[in-house]
Short mmCIF file of C-alpha atoms in Angstrom, two decimals:
data_model
loop_
_atom_site.label_atom_id
_atom_site.label_comp_id
_atom_site.label_asym_id
_atom_site.label_seq_id
_atom_site.Cartn_x
_atom_site.Cartn_y
_atom_site.Cartn_z
CA UNK A 1 157.35 -117.76 116.92
CA UNK A 2 156.08 -114.21 116.27
CA UNK A 3 154.66 -112.64 113.14
CA UNK A 4 154.72 -108.96 112.09
CA UNK A 5 151.98 -107.57 109.90
CA UNK A 6 152.35 -104.64 107.51
CA UNK A 7 150.58 -101.42 108.55
CA UNK A 8 147.02 -101.10 107.31
CA UNK A 9 145.45 -98.12 105.46
CA UNK A 10 143.70 -96.95 108.62
CA UNK A 11 147.01 -96.73 110.44
CA UNK A 12 148.53 -94.71 107.61
CA UNK A 13 145.61 -92.28 107.55
CA UNK A 14 145.79 -91.81 111.30
CA UNK A 15 149.53 -91.17 111.05
CA UNK A 16 148.98 -88.56 108.32
CA UNK A 17 146.33 -86.78 110.36
CA UNK A 18 148.56 -86.64 113.38
CA UNK A 19 151.42 -85.28 111.31
CA UNK A 20 149.20 -82.59 109.74
CA UNK A 21 147.84 -81.48 113.06
CA UNK A 22 151.33 -81.24 114.50
CA UNK A 23 152.55 -79.15 111.57
CA UNK A 24 149.75 -76.54 111.75
CA UNK A 25 149.48 -76.42 115.51
CA UNK A 26 151.54 -73.36 116.36
CA UNK A 27 150.08 -72.72 119.76
CA UNK A 28 149.45 -69.01 118.98
CA UNK A 29 145.84 -69.21 117.77
CA UNK A 30 143.93 -66.41 119.56
CA UNK A 31 140.71 -68.40 119.22
CA UNK A 32 142.12 -71.62 120.67
CA UNK A 33 140.42 -73.07 123.75
CA UNK A 34 142.10 -74.44 126.82
CA UNK A 35 141.10 -77.15 129.24
CA UNK A 36 140.45 -74.64 132.03
CA UNK A 37 138.08 -72.38 129.97
CA UNK A 38 135.59 -73.23 127.25
CA UNK A 39 135.38 -69.65 125.85
CA UNK A 40 137.90 -68.38 123.25
CA UNK A 41 140.68 -66.11 124.38
CA UNK A 42 141.20 -62.83 122.48
CA UNK A 43 144.08 -60.42 122.60
CA UNK A 44 142.85 -56.89 123.37
CA UNK A 45 146.26 -55.50 124.17
CA UNK A 46 146.68 -53.56 120.92
CA UNK A 47 143.42 -51.67 120.67
CA UNK A 48 145.27 -48.39 121.13
CA UNK A 49 146.85 -48.87 117.71
CA UNK A 50 143.50 -48.50 115.89
CA UNK A 51 143.34 -45.25 113.96
CA UNK A 52 139.80 -43.80 114.14
CA UNK A 53 140.35 -41.93 110.87
CA UNK A 54 140.31 -45.24 108.99
CA UNK A 55 136.74 -45.97 110.01
CA UNK A 56 135.33 -42.45 109.50
CA UNK A 57 132.60 -41.23 109.28
CA UNK A 58 131.14 -44.00 111.45
CA UNK A 59 132.55 -42.29 114.55
CA UNK A 60 131.91 -38.76 113.36
CA UNK A 61 135.59 -38.25 112.44
CA UNK A 62 136.39 -37.33 108.85
CA UNK A 63 139.63 -38.49 107.31
CA UNK A 64 141.84 -35.85 105.68
CA UNK A 65 141.54 -35.74 101.93
CA UNK A 66 137.92 -36.88 101.91
CA UNK A 67 136.30 -33.55 102.67
CA UNK A 68 134.21 -32.54 105.66
CA UNK A 69 130.87 -33.92 104.47
CA UNK A 70 129.41 -37.33 105.32
CA UNK A 71 129.19 -40.12 102.81
CA UNK A 72 125.85 -41.16 101.33
CA UNK A 73 124.47 -44.54 100.42
CA UNK A 74 122.22 -43.38 97.59
CA UNK A 75 123.10 -40.85 94.90
CA UNK A 76 119.94 -38.81 95.34
CA UNK A 77 120.87 -38.07 98.95
CA UNK A 78 123.64 -35.74 97.78
CA UNK A 79 121.06 -33.08 97.01
CA UNK A 80 118.27 -31.71 99.14
CA UNK A 81 115.72 -32.29 96.40
CA UNK A 82 115.11 -35.44 94.38
CA UNK A 83 112.61 -35.34 91.55
CA UNK A 84 110.17 -38.23 91.51
CA UNK A 85 110.36 -40.79 88.73
CA UNK A 86 107.63 -40.98 86.09
CA UNK A 87 105.89 -43.82 87.89
CA UNK A 88 106.01 -42.03 91.22
CA UNK A 89 104.70 -38.84 89.65
CA UNK A 90 101.90 -40.70 87.91
CA UNK A 91 100.65 -42.36 91.09
CA UNK A 92 101.31 -39.39 93.36
CA UNK A 93 99.69 -36.66 91.30
CA UNK A 94 96.72 -38.77 90.26
CA UNK A 95 95.96 -39.77 93.83
CA UNK A 96 96.47 -36.31 95.30
CA UNK A 97 94.40 -34.64 92.58
CA UNK A 98 91.59 -37.17 92.92
CA UNK A 99 91.38 -36.71 96.68
CA UNK A 100 91.57 -32.95 96.35
CA UNK A 101 88.77 -32.94 93.80
CA UNK A 102 86.63 -35.21 95.96
CA UNK A 103 87.05 -33.02 99.04
CA UNK A 104 86.50 -29.78 97.12
CA UNK A 105 83.52 -31.05 95.17
CA UNK A 106 82.00 -32.65 98.26
CA UNK A 107 82.32 -29.39 100.17
CA UNK A 108 80.67 -27.48 97.35
CA UNK A 109 77.90 -30.08 97.22
CA UNK A 110 77.39 -29.72 100.95
CA UNK A 111 76.80 -26.00 100.63
CA UNK A 112 74.59 -26.52 97.60
CA UNK A 113 72.52 -29.14 99.40
CA UNK A 114 72.04 -26.92 102.44
CA UNK A 115 70.84 -24.04 100.27
CA UNK A 116 68.48 -26.08 98.14
CA UNK A 117 66.87 -27.88 101.07
CA UNK A 118 66.15 -24.85 103.23
CA UNK A 119 62.85 -25.08 105.15
CA UNK A 120 62.44 -28.83 104.60
CA UNK A 121 62.47 -31.64 107.13
CA UNK A 122 65.71 -33.01 108.53
CA UNK A 123 65.52 -36.25 106.53
CA UNK A 124 64.97 -34.39 103.28
CA UNK A 125 67.87 -32.05 104.04
CA UNK A 126 70.22 -34.97 104.74
CA UNK A 127 69.13 -36.64 101.51
CA UNK A 128 69.71 -33.45 99.49
CA UNK A 129 73.14 -32.93 101.05
CA UNK A 130 74.24 -36.49 100.33
CA UNK A 131 73.04 -36.34 96.74
CA UNK A 132 74.68 -32.99 96.03
CA UNK A 133 77.95 -33.91 97.75
CA UNK A 134 78.20 -37.25 95.97
CA UNK A 135 77.40 -35.75 92.58
CA UNK A 136 79.74 -32.78 92.83
CA UNK A 137 82.53 -34.68 94.59
CA UNK A 138 82.60 -37.58 92.13
CA UNK A 139 82.53 -35.34 89.06
CA UNK A 140 85.32 -33.05 90.24
CA UNK A 141 87.43 -35.95 91.56
CA UNK A 142 87.27 -37.76 88.22
CA UNK A 143 88.12 -34.60 86.29
CA UNK A 144 91.09 -33.73 88.52
CA UNK A 145 92.39 -37.30 88.46
CA UNK A 146 92.26 -37.51 84.65
CA UNK A 147 93.92 -34.11 84.22
CA UNK A 148 96.69 -35.03 86.66
CA UNK A 149 97.19 -38.34 84.86
CA UNK A 150 97.54 -36.60 81.51
CA UNK A 151 99.76 -33.85 82.87
CA UNK A 152 102.14 -36.32 84.55
CA UNK A 153 102.35 -38.44 81.42
CA UNK A 154 103.10 -35.51 79.12
CA UNK A 155 105.56 -33.95 81.56
CA UNK A 156 107.53 -37.22 81.84
CA UNK A 157 107.43 -37.62 78.07
CA UNK A 158 108.79 -34.13 77.40
CA UNK A 159 111.39 -34.49 80.12
CA UNK A 160 112.60 -37.77 78.60
CA UNK A 161 112.92 -36.52 75.03
CA UNK A 162 114.03 -32.94 75.71
CA UNK A 163 116.51 -34.14 78.33
CA UNK A 164 116.27 -31.10 80.61
CA UNK A 165 113.96 -30.14 83.45
CA UNK A 166 113.02 -26.70 82.15
CA UNK A 167 109.96 -24.51 82.47
CA UNK A 168 108.97 -25.36 78.91
CA UNK A 169 108.31 -28.98 79.86
CA UNK A 170 105.65 -27.97 82.37
CA UNK A 171 104.06 -25.42 80.07
CA UNK A 172 103.90 -27.91 77.20
CA UNK A 173 102.58 -30.63 79.49
CA UNK A 174 99.73 -28.40 80.70
CA UNK A 175 98.86 -27.26 77.19
CA UNK A 176 98.87 -30.81 75.85
CA UNK A 177 96.75 -32.13 78.71
CA UNK A 178 94.19 -29.35 78.25
CA UNK A 179 93.95 -29.92 74.50
CA UNK A 180 93.46 -33.66 74.84
CA UNK A 181 90.96 -33.37 77.71
CA UNK A 182 88.71 -30.85 75.92
CA UNK A 183 89.45 -31.85 72.36
CA UNK A 184 85.83 -32.85 71.70
CA UNK A 185 84.27 -29.74 73.29
CA UNK A 186 85.48 -27.23 70.73
CA UNK A 187 88.32 -24.79 70.24
CA UNK A 188 87.32 -22.31 72.94
CA UNK A 189 87.03 -24.76 75.87
CA UNK A 190 90.21 -26.53 74.76
CA UNK A 191 92.08 -23.23 74.63
CA UNK A 192 90.86 -22.20 78.08
CA UNK A 193 91.85 -25.52 79.64
CA UNK A 194 95.22 -25.49 77.87
CA UNK A 195 96.07 -22.00 79.08
CA UNK A 196 94.91 -22.75 82.61
CA UNK A 197 96.81 -26.03 82.94
CA UNK A 198 99.93 -24.58 81.35
CA UNK A 199 99.87 -21.69 83.80
CA UNK A 200 99.23 -24.04 86.72
CA UNK A 201 102.12 -26.25 85.67
CA UNK A 202 104.55 -23.34 85.48
CA UNK A 203 103.44 -21.32 88.51
CA UNK A 204 102.38 -24.23 90.66
CA UNK A 205 104.52 -27.30 90.03
CA UNK A 206 107.65 -25.90 88.38
CA UNK A 207 108.01 -22.98 90.80
CA UNK A 208 107.45 -25.27 93.77
CA UNK A 209 110.07 -27.74 92.55
CA UNK A 210 112.55 -24.91 92.18
CA UNK A 211 112.16 -24.09 95.85
CA UNK A 212 110.50 -20.70 95.34
CA UNK A 213 107.78 -21.46 97.89
CA UNK A 214 110.06 -23.13 100.42
CA UNK A 215 112.06 -26.32 100.92
CA UNK A 216 109.23 -28.26 102.53
CA UNK A 217 106.92 -27.79 99.58
CA UNK A 218 109.79 -28.54 97.22
CA UNK A 219 110.40 -31.95 98.81
CA UNK A 220 106.67 -32.68 98.91
CA UNK A 221 106.02 -31.91 95.25
#
């Protein structure tokens, strides 16, 4: 006597998996592996159909209708000159002005120390040079750094509210910085500093950013 048992759930699942694999197995998968080779097989027989214009300008070929200029990743790369943001200007001009003042003041202190210590011993001359260079360099560096900080802040403020990068922004920024810096010294010193900084902002910074003195200086400033 023989008995037959109904199929279990495991047998049904195995049957379903086999059926699914047979349905989706077309035999044309280019990445399928064979028993003879473990690496995937690719079909390179239609590479001549690739149009290089569709992947321009990666290959230096420009597609028709898109112009003859390369594409750019960032918007500021479309122009040769990109104006620095207010934060970049603040850090850049303050640092450059401080270093410039330190070098200029230190050089002046060096000359002053050499003149004042003439005829003295070498140790006394070195001491006089160090004292004069440190005093002059620190004072001028602090003054230049503060003026550059004020000028950059006012220039960014006027540029934000006026909405245009015009010569008036630089003139007003210099005048405002001079007035604030020498506001406690009286009307005459404040007027002199205002006129000087306004003129420096127009002739120096604005003219340089307009490319009057050359492209290299324009990109630097």
